[in-house]
């Protein structure tokens, strides 16, 4: 489904078996709010809700980590960190440029979220699932925009921005 407001387009998808229809307004609202707080007023991004298995496969392929994670971000402008070996055949995988035809919206990227992991983390953090999901959308969108938390100072900046965005 695509929702157009101003010039930000957010697409929400899910694997078969996940009923995300009731979550779509929340996903769209927090996604747009995050982009606007970061002075992004045009572009297109996607949110994909999937399984632990799919997140693990993507994490292994694109980050070199064979483990389930909560959210992965695939930015069209900022390359993420790869933790695997250089011998695993990934070299050059992310150096390909994507050609966006003229007339298409600026492609910000896509975040992929494991709904089972969201549910587990909500229980662990003693929060509603919707709150955990909001946090992961904010976190994932900040990664799309180039924010990171590898270094201490970057982590502090990102966490501060996350809190500010979630607070409204």
PDB file of C-alpha atoms in Angstrom:
ATOM      1  CA  UNK A   1       0.000   0.000   0.000  1.00  0.00           C
ATOM      2  CA  UNK A   2       1.229   3.493  -0.802  1.00  0.00           C
ATOM      3  CA  UNK A   3       0.250   6.600   1.117  1.00  0.00           C
ATOM      4  CA  UNK A   4       0.971  10.064  -0.297  1.00  0.00           C
ATOM      5  CA  UNK A   5       1.015  13.161   1.869  1.00  0.00           C
ATOM      6  CA  UNK A   6       3.081  16.223   1.069  1.00  0.00           C
ATOM      7  CA  UNK A   7       5.806  14.682  -1.029  1.00  0.00           C
ATOM      8  CA  UNK A   8       6.804  11.813   1.232  1.00  0.00           C
ATOM      9  CA  UNK A   9       5.657   8.392   0.086  1.00  0.00           C
ATOM     10  CA  UNK A  10       5.854   5.473   2.515  1.00  0.00           C
ATOM     11  CA  UNK A  11       5.101   1.943   1.349  1.00  0.00           C
ATOM     12  CA  UNK A  12       4.168  -0.751   3.865  1.00  0.00           C
ATOM     13  CA  UNK A  13       4.414  -4.436   3.058  1.00  0.00           C
ATOM     14  CA  UNK A  14       4.440  -7.701   4.947  1.00  0.00           C
ATOM     15  CA  UNK A  15       4.931 -11.390   4.432  1.00  0.00           C
ATOM     16  CA  UNK A  16       1.836 -13.510   4.020  1.00  0.00           C
ATOM     17  CA  UNK A  17       0.438 -14.447   7.392  1.00  0.00           C
ATOM     18  CA  UNK A  18       1.083 -11.082   9.044  1.00  0.00           C
ATOM     19  CA  UNK A  19      -1.989  -8.890   9.391  1.00  0.00           C
ATOM     20  CA  UNK A  20      -0.411  -5.442   9.475  1.00  0.00           C
ATOM     21  CA  UNK A  21      -3.430  -3.444   8.325  1.00  0.00           C
ATOM     22  CA  UNK A  22      -4.149  -2.134  11.853  1.00  0.00           C
ATOM     23  CA  UNK A  23      -0.466  -1.127  12.216  1.00  0.00           C
ATOM     24  CA  UNK A  24      -0.184   0.834   8.974  1.00  0.00           C
ATOM     25  CA  UNK A  25      -1.379   4.220  10.352  1.00  0.00           C
ATOM     26  CA  UNK A  26       1.180   3.962  13.183  1.00  0.00           C
ATOM     27  CA  UNK A  27       3.984   2.977  10.779  1.00  0.00           C
ATOM     28  CA  UNK A  28       3.165   5.821   8.377  1.00  0.00           C
ATOM     29  CA  UNK A  29       2.794   8.425  11.123  1.00  0.00           C
ATOM     30  CA  UNK A  30       6.071   7.659  12.892  1.00  0.00           C
ATOM     31  CA  UNK A  31       7.963   7.196   9.628  1.00  0.00           C
ATOM     32  CA  UNK A  32       6.884  10.574   8.287  1.00  0.00           C
ATOM     33  CA  UNK A  33       7.432  12.234  11.642  1.00  0.00           C
ATOM     34  CA  UNK A  34      10.998  10.879  11.739  1.00  0.00           C
ATOM     35  CA  UNK A  35      11.803  12.088   8.240  1.00  0.00           C
ATOM     36  CA  UNK A  36      10.329  15.544   8.874  1.00  0.00           C
ATOM     37  CA  UNK A  37      12.247  15.910  12.169  1.00  0.00           C
ATOM     38  CA  UNK A  38      15.390  15.219  10.108  1.00  0.00           C
ATOM     39  CA  UNK A  39      14.384  17.866   7.543  1.00  0.00           C
ATOM     40  CA  UNK A  40      13.434  15.350   4.864  1.00  0.00           C
ATOM     41  CA  UNK A  41      10.257  16.556   3.144  1.00  0.00           C
ATOM     42  CA  UNK A  42      10.371  14.648  -0.132  1.00  0.00           C
ATOM     43  CA  UNK A  43      11.199  11.088  -1.069  1.00  0.00           C
ATOM     44  CA  UNK A  44       9.998   7.537  -0.886  1.00  0.00           C
ATOM     45  CA  UNK A  45      10.766   4.795   1.622  1.00  0.00           C
ATOM     46  CA  UNK A  46       9.423   1.352   2.433  1.00  0.00           C
ATOM     47  CA  UNK A  47       8.719  -0.608   5.588  1.00  0.00           C
ATOM     48  CA  UNK A  48       8.624  -4.389   5.270  1.00  0.00           C
ATOM     49  CA  UNK A  49       7.379  -6.588   8.127  1.00  0.00           C
ATOM     50  CA  UNK A  50       8.668 -10.152   8.022  1.00  0.00           C
ATOM     51  CA  UNK A  51       9.861 -13.206   9.953  1.00  0.00           C
ATOM     52  CA  UNK A  52      12.917 -13.943  12.072  1.00  0.00           C
ATOM     53  CA  UNK A  53      14.170 -16.285   9.355  1.00  0.00           C
ATOM     54  CA  UNK A  54      14.084 -13.590   6.678  1.00  0.00           C
ATOM     55  CA  UNK A  55      15.837 -11.075   8.928  1.00  0.00           C
ATOM     56  CA  UNK A  56      18.500 -13.635   9.776  1.00  0.00           C
ATOM     57  CA  UNK A  57      19.067 -14.396   6.077  1.00  0.00           C
ATOM     58  CA  UNK A  58      19.327 -10.697   5.215  1.00  0.00           C
ATOM     59  CA  UNK A  59      21.593 -10.047   8.198  1.00  0.00           C
ATOM     60  CA  UNK A  60      23.902 -12.867   7.112  1.00  0.00           C
ATOM     61  CA  UNK A  61      23.965 -11.771   3.466  1.00  0.00           C
ATOM     62  CA  UNK A  62      24.350  -8.024   3.913  1.00  0.00           C
ATOM     63  CA  UNK A  63      26.084  -7.656   7.289  1.00  0.00           C
ATOM     64  CA  UNK A  64      27.943 -10.946   7.671  1.00  0.00           C
ATOM     65  CA  UNK A  65      26.139 -11.718  10.943  1.00  0.00           C
ATOM     66  CA  UNK A  66      24.340 -15.056  11.174  1.00  0.00           C
ATOM     67  CA  UNK A  67      21.772 -14.018  13.767  1.00  0.00           C
ATOM     68  CA  UNK A  68      18.269 -12.655  14.090  1.00  0.00           C
ATOM     69  CA  UNK A  69      18.004  -8.917  14.541  1.00  0.00           C
ATOM     70  CA  UNK A  70      15.069  -6.552  15.001  1.00  0.00           C
ATOM     71  CA  UNK A  71      15.476  -4.106  12.119  1.00  0.00           C
ATOM     72  CA  UNK A  72      17.717  -3.754   9.092  1.00  0.00           C
ATOM     73  CA  UNK A  73      18.028  -0.603   7.017  1.00  0.00           C
ATOM     74  CA  UNK A  74      18.865  -0.550   3.342  1.00  0.00           C
ATOM     75  CA  UNK A  75      19.709   3.033   2.482  1.00  0.00           C
ATOM     76  CA  UNK A  76      20.165   4.214  -1.072  1.00  0.00           C
ATOM     77  CA  UNK A  77      22.658   6.851   0.113  1.00  0.00           C
ATOM     78  CA  UNK A  78      24.530   5.421   3.116  1.00  0.00           C
ATOM     79  CA  UNK A  79      26.316   2.089   3.223  1.00  0.00           C
ATOM     80  CA  UNK A  80      26.127   0.158   6.473  1.00  0.00           C
ATOM     81  CA  UNK A  81      28.823  -1.744   8.312  1.00  0.00           C
ATOM     82  CA  UNK A  82      29.749  -5.260   7.127  1.00  0.00           C
ATOM     83  CA  UNK A  83      31.097  -7.615   9.793  1.00  0.00           C
ATOM     84  CA  UNK A  84      31.731 -10.767   7.759  1.00  0.00           C
ATOM     85  CA  UNK A  85      34.855 -12.068   6.124  1.00  0.00           C
ATOM     86  CA  UNK A  86      36.142 -10.689   2.847  1.00  0.00           C
ATOM     87  CA  UNK A  87      36.330 -14.300   1.573  1.00  0.00           C
ATOM     88  CA  UNK A  88      32.593 -14.889   1.793  1.00  0.00           C
ATOM     89  CA  UNK A  89      31.838 -13.588  -1.691  1.00  0.00           C
ATOM     90  CA  UNK A  90      30.227 -10.331  -0.647  1.00  0.00           C
ATOM     91  CA  UNK A  91      32.954  -8.036  -1.988  1.00  0.00           C
ATOM     92  CA  UNK A  92      31.471  -5.522  -4.388  1.00  0.00           C
ATOM     93  CA  UNK A  93      27.875  -6.415  -3.562  1.00  0.00           C
ATOM     94  CA  UNK A  94      27.007  -2.983  -2.218  1.00  0.00           C
ATOM     95  CA  UNK A  95      29.151  -0.934  -4.584  1.00  0.00           C
ATOM     96  CA  UNK A  96      26.648  -1.214  -7.437  1.00  0.00           C
ATOM     97  CA  UNK A  97      24.826   1.993  -8.222  1.00  0.00           C
ATOM     98  CA  UNK A  98      21.101   2.021  -8.624  1.00  0.00           C
ATOM     99  CA  UNK A  99      19.843   4.052 -11.537  1.00  0.00           C
ATOM    100  CA  UNK A 100      16.599   5.834 -10.692  1.00  0.00           C
ATOM    101  CA  UNK A 101      14.691   6.862 -13.830  1.00  0.00           C
ATOM    102  CA  UNK A 102      13.800  10.527 -14.141  1.00  0.00           C
ATOM    103  CA  UNK A 103      10.390  11.344 -12.765  1.00  0.00           C
ATOM    104  CA  UNK A 104      10.672   8.862  -9.902  1.00  0.00           C
ATOM    105  CA  UNK A 105      10.693  10.035  -6.295  1.00  0.00           C
ATOM    106  CA  UNK A 106      14.000  10.173  -4.438  1.00  0.00           C
ATOM    107  CA  UNK A 107      14.418   6.666  -3.033  1.00  0.00           C
ATOM    108  CA  UNK A 108      15.459   6.976   0.614  1.00  0.00           C
ATOM    109  CA  UNK A 109      15.561   3.229   1.211  1.00  0.00           C
ATOM    110  CA  UNK A 110      13.804   0.404   2.987  1.00  0.00           C
ATOM    111  CA  UNK A 111      13.667  -0.889   6.527  1.00  0.00           C
ATOM    112  CA  UNK A 112      12.882  -4.522   7.262  1.00  0.00           C
ATOM    113  CA  UNK A 113      11.474  -5.454  10.685  1.00  0.00           C
ATOM    114  CA  UNK A 114      11.027  -8.868  12.293  1.00  0.00           C
ATOM    115  CA  UNK A 115       7.579  -8.824  13.887  1.00  0.00           C
ATOM    116  CA  UNK A 116       8.343 -11.846  16.133  1.00  0.00           C
ATOM    117  CA  UNK A 117      11.438 -10.001  17.408  1.00  0.00           C
ATOM    118  CA  UNK A 118       9.336  -6.873  18.031  1.00  0.00           C
ATOM    119  CA  UNK A 119       6.984  -8.980  20.153  1.00  0.00           C
ATOM    120  CA  UNK A 120       9.872 -10.502  22.166  1.00  0.00           C
ATOM    121  CA  UNK A 121      11.539  -7.143  22.743  1.00  0.00           C
ATOM    122  CA  UNK A 122       8.263  -5.541  23.817  1.00  0.00           C
ATOM    123  CA  UNK A 123       7.925  -8.247  26.484  1.00  0.00           C
ATOM    124  CA  UNK A 124      11.575  -7.869  27.558  1.00  0.00           C
ATOM    125  CA  UNK A 125      11.275  -4.073  27.739  1.00  0.00           C
ATOM    126  CA  UNK A 126       7.830  -4.215  29.367  1.00  0.00           C
ATOM    127  CA  UNK A 127       6.275  -1.941  26.746  1.00  0.00           C
ATOM    128  CA  UNK A 128       3.360  -2.261  24.357  1.00  0.00           C
ATOM    129  CA  UNK A 129       4.222  -3.845  21.042  1.00  0.00           C
ATOM    130  CA  UNK A 130       3.190  -0.621  19.276  1.00  0.00           C
ATOM    131  CA  UNK A 131       5.780   1.331  21.317  1.00  0.00           C
ATOM    132  CA  UNK A 132       8.546  -1.112  20.396  1.00  0.00           C
ATOM    133  CA  UNK A 133       7.492  -0.975  16.764  1.00  0.00           C
ATOM    134  CA  UNK A 134       7.549   2.853  16.817  1.00  0.00           C
ATOM    135  CA  UNK A 135      11.053   2.800  18.252  1.00  0.00           C
ATOM    136  CA  UNK A 136      12.295   0.388  15.581  1.00  0.00           C
ATOM    137  CA  UNK A 137      10.801   2.459  12.759  1.00  0.00           C
ATOM    138  CA  UNK A 138      12.531   5.569  14.130  1.00  0.00           C
ATOM    139  CA  UNK A 139      15.781   3.650  14.631  1.00  0.00           C
ATOM    140  CA  UNK A 140      15.635   2.119  11.164  1.00  0.00           C
ATOM    141  CA  UNK A 141      14.796   5.407   9.436  1.00  0.00           C
ATOM    142  CA  UNK A 142      17.683   7.157  11.192  1.00  0.00           C
ATOM    143  CA  UNK A 143      20.004   4.489   9.789  1.00  0.00           C
ATOM    144  CA  UNK A 144      18.543   5.182   6.328  1.00  0.00           C
ATOM    145  CA  UNK A 145      19.615   8.791   6.788  1.00  0.00           C
ATOM    146  CA  UNK A 146      23.170   7.849   7.774  1.00  0.00           C
ATOM    147  CA  UNK A 147      22.990   7.897  11.565  1.00  0.00           C
ATOM    148  CA  UNK A 148      24.872   5.130  13.338  1.00  0.00           C
ATOM    149  CA  UNK A 149      25.732   3.907  16.823  1.00  0.00           C
ATOM    150  CA  UNK A 150      29.082   2.169  16.355  1.00  0.00           C
ATOM    151  CA  UNK A 151      31.101   4.940  18.028  1.00  0.00           C
ATOM    152  CA  UNK A 152      30.132   6.309  21.449  1.00  0.00           C
ATOM    153  CA  UNK A 153      29.546   9.902  20.288  1.00  0.00           C
ATOM    154  CA  UNK A 154      27.470   8.738  17.317  1.00  0.00           C
ATOM    155  CA  UNK A 155      25.439   6.483  19.615  1.00  0.00           C
ATOM    156  CA  UNK A 156      24.710   9.386  21.984  1.00  0.00           C
ATOM    157  CA  UNK A 157      23.610  11.600  19.091  1.00  0.00           C
ATOM    158  CA  UNK A 158      21.370   8.887  17.637  1.00  0.00           C
ATOM    159  CA  UNK A 159      19.809   7.984  20.995  1.00  0.00           C
ATOM    160  CA  UNK A 160      19.110  11.648  21.736  1.00  0.00           C
ATOM    161  CA  UNK A 161      17.450  12.086  18.359  1.00  0.00           C
ATOM    162  CA  UNK A 162      15.402   8.904  18.860  1.00  0.00           C
ATOM    163  CA  UNK A 163      14.116  10.168  22.202  1.00  0.00           C
ATOM    164  CA  UNK A 164      13.290  13.582  20.711  1.00  0.00           C
ATOM    165  CA  UNK A 165      11.396  12.050  17.789  1.00  0.00           C
ATOM    166  CA  UNK A 166       9.434   9.590  19.936  1.00  0.00           C
ATOM    167  CA  UNK A 167       8.559  12.350  22.429  1.00  0.00           C
ATOM    168  CA  UNK A 168       6.869  14.217  19.602  1.00  0.00           C
TER     169      UNK A 168
END
